[in-house]
Amino acid sequence: MKITIAVEQPTEDFQKKLLALLADHAADIEPDTAWTKERAERLYLALPPNARRIIKEAANRGGYVSADDLRSGEDSSLRGHSAAIKRAVDRGAREGWWPDTLESPVQAQGPGFGKVVGYLILEDLVEVFKRAANKPSQDW
């Protein structure tokens, strides 16, 4: 059995009771963590051009794009490009486009602090984001 609940603007009392009920049955609840075609397209279209390029290049290359392939010059920076993706994921959760259990589909790769060496889209997300990046629609 699958039950989907969407509550817009619940009263504080209702929200408290619903969350308590869900907490009582937490062992039987499976959170929605899937990037669907519609969600991927909506995220892609909500991004600025540089963040879109990260997703498109990584998806078209099988899930990984090196930072060097994204830089326009030797000294150009990618600072902030993937942060836009995280901000859009957070905004989508606030707007109700998807549940707040979804994580950013793109992970920066690198030694930690310092220059990013590339960006990774997890293997199970590559096709849905490839489709979103290459032919996004607004049929959501």
Coordinates of C-alpha atoms in Angstrom, one line a residue:
M1 CA 0.0 0.0 0.0
K2 CA 1.2 3.5 -0.8
I3 CA -0.3 6.6 0.7
T4 CA 0.8 10.1 -0.5
I5 CA -0.2 13.0 1.6
A6 CA 0.1 16.7 0.6
V7 CA -1.1 19.3 3.2
E8 CA -0.9 22.9 2.2
Q9 CA -0.8 25.5 5.0
P10 CA -1.8 23.2 7.9
T11 CA -2.7 24.7 11.2
E12 CA -0.1 24.4 13.8
D13 CA -2.3 22.0 15.8
F14 CA -2.9 19.8 12.8
Q15 CA 0.7 19.7 11.8
K16 CA 1.7 18.7 15.4
K17 CA -0.8 15.9 15.5
L18 CA 0.1 14.6 12.0
L19 CA 3.8 14.6 12.8
A20 CA 3.2 12.8 16.1
L21 CA 1.2 10.1 14.2
L22 CA 3.9 9.7 11.7
A23 CA 6.5 9.5 14.4
D24 CA 4.5 6.7 16.0
H25 CA 4.7 4.7 12.8
A26 CA 8.2 5.7 11.6
A27 CA 9.3 2.1 11.2
D28 CA 6.6 1.6 8.5
I29 CA 7.3 4.8 6.7
E30 CA 9.6 5.0 3.6
P31 CA 10.6 8.6 2.7
D32 CA 10.4 9.7 -0.9
T33 CA 13.9 10.2 -2.1
A34 CA 13.6 9.7 -5.8
W35 CA 14.5 12.2 -8.5
T36 CA 11.7 11.7 -11.0
K37 CA 11.7 13.0 -14.6
E38 CA 9.5 15.9 -13.6
R39 CA 11.5 16.8 -10.6
A40 CA 14.8 16.7 -12.6
E41 CA 13.3 18.9 -15.3
R42 CA 12.0 21.4 -12.8
L43 CA 15.3 21.6 -11.0
Y44 CA 17.2 21.9 -14.3
L45 CA 15.0 24.8 -15.5
A46 CA 15.3 26.6 -12.1
L47 CA 19.1 26.8 -12.4
P48 CA 21.4 29.5 -13.7
P49 CA 23.3 28.7 -16.9
N50 CA 26.6 27.7 -15.2
A51 CA 24.9 25.2 -12.9
R52 CA 22.9 23.8 -15.8
R53 CA 26.1 23.3 -17.7
I54 CA 27.5 21.2 -14.8
I55 CA 24.4 18.9 -14.9
K56 CA 24.3 18.7 -18.7
E57 CA 28.0 17.9 -19.1
A58 CA 28.1 15.4 -16.3
A59 CA 25.0 13.6 -17.5
N60 CA 26.1 13.5 -21.1
R61 CA 29.5 12.1 -20.1
G62 CA 28.0 9.2 -18.1
G63 CA 27.9 10.9 -14.7
Y64 CA 31.2 12.7 -14.4
V65 CA 32.7 15.9 -15.8
S66 CA 36.2 17.2 -14.9
A67 CA 36.5 20.8 -13.7
D68 CA 39.0 21.4 -16.5
D69 CA 36.3 20.6 -19.1
L70 CA 34.1 23.2 -17.5
R71 CA 36.6 26.0 -17.1
S72 CA 36.7 28.6 -19.9
G73 CA 40.3 29.4 -19.1
E74 CA 43.3 28.3 -17.1
D75 CA 42.6 30.7 -14.2
S76 CA 38.8 30.6 -14.4
S77 CA 37.0 29.7 -11.2
L78 CA 34.0 27.4 -10.8
R79 CA 33.4 28.8 -7.3
G80 CA 29.7 28.9 -6.5
H81 CA 28.5 27.0 -9.6
S82 CA 27.4 23.9 -7.8
A83 CA 26.2 25.9 -4.8
A84 CA 23.3 27.1 -7.0
I85 CA 22.2 23.5 -7.4
K86 CA 22.0 23.0 -3.6
R87 CA 20.1 26.3 -3.2
A88 CA 17.6 25.3 -5.9
V89 CA 17.1 21.9 -4.3
D90 CA 16.4 23.6 -1.0
R91 CA 14.1 26.1 -2.6
G92 CA 12.2 23.3 -4.4
A93 CA 11.6 21.6 -1.0
R94 CA 10.3 24.9 0.5
E95 CA 8.1 25.5 -2.5
G96 CA 6.7 22.0 -2.3
W97 CA 8.1 20.9 -5.7
W98 CA 9.6 17.8 -4.0
P99 CA 10.0 16.5 -0.5
D100 CA 12.8 17.8 1.7
T101 CA 14.3 14.3 1.7
L102 CA 15.9 14.8 -1.8
E103 CA 19.6 15.5 -1.9
S104 CA 21.5 17.4 -4.5
P105 CA 22.0 15.2 -7.5
V106 CA 25.5 16.7 -8.1
Q107 CA 28.5 16.1 -5.9
A108 CA 31.7 18.1 -6.2
Q109 CA 34.8 16.0 -6.3
G110 CA 38.1 17.1 -4.9
P111 CA 40.6 17.0 -2.1
G112 CA 38.4 19.0 0.3
F113 CA 39.2 22.6 0.6
G114 CA 40.6 24.1 -2.6
K115 CA 39.9 23.6 -6.3
V116 CA 37.2 21.2 -7.3
V117 CA 38.5 18.5 -9.7
G118 CA 35.1 17.5 -11.1
Y119 CA 31.4 16.9 -10.6
L120 CA 29.6 13.6 -10.2
I121 CA 26.0 12.6 -10.7
L122 CA 25.3 9.2 -9.2
E123 CA 24.9 6.4 -11.7
D124 CA 21.2 5.8 -10.9
L125 CA 20.5 9.5 -11.6
V126 CA 22.4 10.0 -14.9
E127 CA 19.6 9.0 -17.3
V128 CA 16.9 11.1 -15.6
F129 CA 19.2 14.2 -15.6
K130 CA 20.5 13.5 -19.1
R131 CA 16.9 13.7 -20.3
A132 CA 16.1 16.8 -18.2
A133 CA 19.2 18.6 -19.6
N134 CA 18.7 17.7 -23.2
K135 CA 15.0 18.1 -23.6
P136 CA 13.4 19.7 -20.6
S137 CA 9.6 20.2 -20.7
Q138 CA 7.3 22.0 -18.4
D139 CA 4.7 19.4 -18.1
W140 CA 4.6 19.2 -14.3

